PDB file of C-alpha atoms in Angstrom:
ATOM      1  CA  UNK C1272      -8.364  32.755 -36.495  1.00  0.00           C
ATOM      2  CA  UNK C1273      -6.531  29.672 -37.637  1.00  0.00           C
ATOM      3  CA  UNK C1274      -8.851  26.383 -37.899  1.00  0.00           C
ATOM      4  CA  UNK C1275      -6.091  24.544 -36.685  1.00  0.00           C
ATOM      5  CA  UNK C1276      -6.303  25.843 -33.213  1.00  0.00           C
ATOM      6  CA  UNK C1277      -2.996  27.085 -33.772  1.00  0.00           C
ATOM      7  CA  UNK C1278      -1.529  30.136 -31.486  1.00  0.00           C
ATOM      8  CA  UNK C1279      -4.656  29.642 -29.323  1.00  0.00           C
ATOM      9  CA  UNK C1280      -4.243  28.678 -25.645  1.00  0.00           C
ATOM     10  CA  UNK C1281      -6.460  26.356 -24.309  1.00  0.00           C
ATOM     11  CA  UNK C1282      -8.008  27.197 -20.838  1.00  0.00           C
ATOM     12  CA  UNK C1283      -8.327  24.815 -17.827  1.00  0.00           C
ATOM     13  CA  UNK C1284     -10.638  22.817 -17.478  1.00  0.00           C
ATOM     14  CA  UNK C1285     -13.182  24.175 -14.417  1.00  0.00           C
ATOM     15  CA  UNK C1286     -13.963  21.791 -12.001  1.00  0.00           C
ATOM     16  CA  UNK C1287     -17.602  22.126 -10.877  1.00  0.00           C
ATOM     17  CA  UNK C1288     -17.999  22.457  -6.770  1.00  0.00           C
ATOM     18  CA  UNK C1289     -20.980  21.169  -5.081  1.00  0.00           C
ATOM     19  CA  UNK C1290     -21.850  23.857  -2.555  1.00  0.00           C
ATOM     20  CA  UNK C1291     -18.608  25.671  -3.214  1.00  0.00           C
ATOM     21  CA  UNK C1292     -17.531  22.926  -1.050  1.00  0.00           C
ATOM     22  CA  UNK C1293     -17.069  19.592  -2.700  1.00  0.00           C
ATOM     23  CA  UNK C1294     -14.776  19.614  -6.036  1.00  0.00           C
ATOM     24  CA  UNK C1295     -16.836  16.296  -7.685  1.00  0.00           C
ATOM     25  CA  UNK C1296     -14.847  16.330 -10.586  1.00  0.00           C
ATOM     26  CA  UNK C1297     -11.390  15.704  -8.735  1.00  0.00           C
ATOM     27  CA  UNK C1298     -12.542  14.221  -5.271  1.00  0.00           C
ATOM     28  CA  UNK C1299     -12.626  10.393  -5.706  1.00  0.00           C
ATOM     29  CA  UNK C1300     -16.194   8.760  -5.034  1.00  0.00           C
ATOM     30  CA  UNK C1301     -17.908  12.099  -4.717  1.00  0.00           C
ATOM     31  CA  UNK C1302     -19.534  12.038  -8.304  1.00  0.00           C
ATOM     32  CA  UNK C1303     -20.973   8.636  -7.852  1.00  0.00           C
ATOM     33  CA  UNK C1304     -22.292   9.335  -4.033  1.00  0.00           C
ATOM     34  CA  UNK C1305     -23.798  12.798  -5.241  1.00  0.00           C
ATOM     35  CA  UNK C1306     -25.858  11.027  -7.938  1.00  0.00           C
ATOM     36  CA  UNK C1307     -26.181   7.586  -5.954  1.00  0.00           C
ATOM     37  CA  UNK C1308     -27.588  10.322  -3.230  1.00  0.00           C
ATOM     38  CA  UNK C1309     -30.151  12.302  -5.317  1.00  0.00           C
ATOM     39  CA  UNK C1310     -31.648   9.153  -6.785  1.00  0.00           C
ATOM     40  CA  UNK C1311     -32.352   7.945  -3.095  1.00  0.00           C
ATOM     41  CA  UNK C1312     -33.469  10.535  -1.885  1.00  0.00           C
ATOM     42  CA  UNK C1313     -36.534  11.169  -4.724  1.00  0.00           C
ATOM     43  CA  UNK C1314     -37.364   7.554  -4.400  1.00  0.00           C
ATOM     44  CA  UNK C1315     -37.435   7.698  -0.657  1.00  0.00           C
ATOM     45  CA  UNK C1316     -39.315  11.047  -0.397  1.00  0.00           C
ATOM     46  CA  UNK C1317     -42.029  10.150  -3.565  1.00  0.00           C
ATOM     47  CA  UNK C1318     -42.080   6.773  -1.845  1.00  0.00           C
ATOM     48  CA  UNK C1319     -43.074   8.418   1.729  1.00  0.00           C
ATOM     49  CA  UNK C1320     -45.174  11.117   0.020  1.00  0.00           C
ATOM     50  CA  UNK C1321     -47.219   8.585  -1.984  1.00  0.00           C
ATOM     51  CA  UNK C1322     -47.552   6.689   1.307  1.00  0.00           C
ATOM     52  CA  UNK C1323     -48.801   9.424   3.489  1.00  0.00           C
ATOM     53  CA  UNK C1324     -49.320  12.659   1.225  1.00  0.00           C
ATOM     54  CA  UNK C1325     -47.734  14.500   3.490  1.00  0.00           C
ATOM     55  CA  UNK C1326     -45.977  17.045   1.667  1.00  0.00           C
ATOM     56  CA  UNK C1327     -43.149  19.041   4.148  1.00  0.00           C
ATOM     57  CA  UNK C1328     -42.430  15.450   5.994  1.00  0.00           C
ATOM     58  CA  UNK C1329     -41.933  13.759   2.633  1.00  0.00           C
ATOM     59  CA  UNK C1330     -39.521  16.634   2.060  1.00  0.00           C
ATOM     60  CA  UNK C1331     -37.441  16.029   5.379  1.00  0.00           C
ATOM     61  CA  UNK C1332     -37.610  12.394   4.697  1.00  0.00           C
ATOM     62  CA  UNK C1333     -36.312  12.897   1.094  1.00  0.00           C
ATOM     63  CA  UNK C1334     -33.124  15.066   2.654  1.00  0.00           C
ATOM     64  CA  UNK C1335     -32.839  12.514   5.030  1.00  0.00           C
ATOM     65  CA  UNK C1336     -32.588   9.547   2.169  1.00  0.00           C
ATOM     66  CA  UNK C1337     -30.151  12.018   0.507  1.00  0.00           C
ATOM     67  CA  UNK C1338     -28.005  12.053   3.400  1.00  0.00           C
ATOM     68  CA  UNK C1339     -27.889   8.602   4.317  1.00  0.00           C
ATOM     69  CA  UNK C1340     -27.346   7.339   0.465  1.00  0.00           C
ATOM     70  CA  UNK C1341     -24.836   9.785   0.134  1.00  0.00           C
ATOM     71  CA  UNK C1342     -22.835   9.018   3.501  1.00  0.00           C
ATOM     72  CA  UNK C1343     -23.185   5.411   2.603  1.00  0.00           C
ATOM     73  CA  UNK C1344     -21.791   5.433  -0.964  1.00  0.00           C
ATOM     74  CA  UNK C1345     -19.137   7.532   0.193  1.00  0.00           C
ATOM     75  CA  UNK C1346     -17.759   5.546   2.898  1.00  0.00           C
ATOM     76  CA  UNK C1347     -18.131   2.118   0.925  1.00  0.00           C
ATOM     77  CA  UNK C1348     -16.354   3.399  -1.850  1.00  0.00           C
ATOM     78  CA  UNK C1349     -13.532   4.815  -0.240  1.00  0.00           C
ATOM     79  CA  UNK C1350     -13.577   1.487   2.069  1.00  0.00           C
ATOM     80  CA  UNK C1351     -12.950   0.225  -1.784  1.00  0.00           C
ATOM     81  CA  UNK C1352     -10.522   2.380  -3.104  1.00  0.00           C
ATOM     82  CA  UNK C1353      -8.053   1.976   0.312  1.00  0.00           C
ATOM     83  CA  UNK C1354      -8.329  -1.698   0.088  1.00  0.00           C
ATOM     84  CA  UNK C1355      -7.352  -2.122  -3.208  1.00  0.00           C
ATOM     85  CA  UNK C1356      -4.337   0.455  -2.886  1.00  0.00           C
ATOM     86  CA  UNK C1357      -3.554  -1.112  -0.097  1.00  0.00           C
ATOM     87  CA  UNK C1358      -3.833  -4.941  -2.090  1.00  0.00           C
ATOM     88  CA  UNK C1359      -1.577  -3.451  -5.109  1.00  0.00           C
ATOM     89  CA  UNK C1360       1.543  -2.325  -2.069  1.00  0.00           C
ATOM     90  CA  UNK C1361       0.937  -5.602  -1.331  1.00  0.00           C
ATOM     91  CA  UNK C1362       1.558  -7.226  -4.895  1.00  0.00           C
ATOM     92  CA  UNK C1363       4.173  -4.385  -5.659  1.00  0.00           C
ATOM     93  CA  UNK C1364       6.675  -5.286  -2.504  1.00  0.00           C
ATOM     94  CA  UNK C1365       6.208  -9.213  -3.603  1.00  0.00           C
ATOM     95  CA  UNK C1366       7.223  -8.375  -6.707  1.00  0.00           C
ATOM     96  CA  UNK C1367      10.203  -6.136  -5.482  1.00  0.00           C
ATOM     97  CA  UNK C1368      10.830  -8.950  -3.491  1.00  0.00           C
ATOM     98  CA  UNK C1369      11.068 -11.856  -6.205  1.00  0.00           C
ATOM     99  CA  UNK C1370      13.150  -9.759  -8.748  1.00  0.00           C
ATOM    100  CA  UNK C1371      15.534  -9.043  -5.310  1.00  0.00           C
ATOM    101  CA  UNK C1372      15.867 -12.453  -4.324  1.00  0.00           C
ATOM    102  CA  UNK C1373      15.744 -14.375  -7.528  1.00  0.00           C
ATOM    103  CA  UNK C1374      18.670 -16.943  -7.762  1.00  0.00           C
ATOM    104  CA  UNK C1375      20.397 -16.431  -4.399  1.00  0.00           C
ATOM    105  CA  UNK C1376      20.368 -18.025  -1.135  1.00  0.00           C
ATOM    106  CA  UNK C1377      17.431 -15.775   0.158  1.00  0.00           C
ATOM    107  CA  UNK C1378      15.023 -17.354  -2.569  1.00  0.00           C
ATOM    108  CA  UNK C1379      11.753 -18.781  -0.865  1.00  0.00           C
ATOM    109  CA  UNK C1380      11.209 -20.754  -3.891  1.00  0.00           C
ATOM    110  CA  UNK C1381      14.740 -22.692  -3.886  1.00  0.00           C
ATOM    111  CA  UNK C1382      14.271 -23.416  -0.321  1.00  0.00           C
ATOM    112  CA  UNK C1383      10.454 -25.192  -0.790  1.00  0.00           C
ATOM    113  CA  UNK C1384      12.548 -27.292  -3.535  1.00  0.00           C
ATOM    114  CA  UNK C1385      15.529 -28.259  -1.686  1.00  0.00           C
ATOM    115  CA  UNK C1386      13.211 -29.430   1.636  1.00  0.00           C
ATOM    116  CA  UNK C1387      10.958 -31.431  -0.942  1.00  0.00           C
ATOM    117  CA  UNK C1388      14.076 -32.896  -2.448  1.00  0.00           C
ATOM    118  CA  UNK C1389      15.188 -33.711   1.174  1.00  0.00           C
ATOM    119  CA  UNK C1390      11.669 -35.804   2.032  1.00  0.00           C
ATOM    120  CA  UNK C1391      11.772 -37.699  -0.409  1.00  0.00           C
ATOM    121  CA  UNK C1392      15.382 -39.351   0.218  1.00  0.00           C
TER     122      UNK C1392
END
């Protein structure tokens, strides 16, 4: 029993599954839909059953708001996350690109100098 921690192996972290389905802690986005989810579907069944006081309908429409929240978060974020991998390939090859060409004949930048050179004679 050192306090150090020393000899002792540290276990794994668990990852908690939603449903036994949906890992949250290592799918992107699902943490923030899951939670983004709950929250609109209480407001949207409380709001329904303070409307109508209907108590199993509120209940469906609360699922419902779950659902669509959910769905919705989901798809926007991963909308998101696929454009802005998608943005940094983009900035990554131009880079590639500049350090490649730099200082030879290929360079887009020695080009847009010799044509303005050239229109002004």
């Amino acid at each position: 029993m050192a306090a150090g921690g020393e000899g002792e192996q540290e276990e794994p972290e668990k990852s908690f599954k939603l449903l036994g389905i949906l890992d949250v802690k290592n799918v992107p986005c699902a943490r923030e839909s899951v939670l983004y989810g709950s929250l609109g579907g209480v407001t949207v069944g409380l709001g329904h059953f303070l409307a109508t006081s209907r108590v199993r309908r509120s209940c469906d429409f609360g699922m419902g708001g779950f659902i669509l929240t959910t769905l919705g978060c989901w798809i926007y974020c991963r909308y998101s996350n696929a454009k802005l991998r998608i943005q940094q390939r983009m900035i990554q090859e131009g880079i590639k690109n500049k350090i490649l060409y730099e200082s030879t004949q290929f360079d887009p930048e020695k080009k847009t100098v010799k044509s303005t050179e050239e229109s002004r004679s």
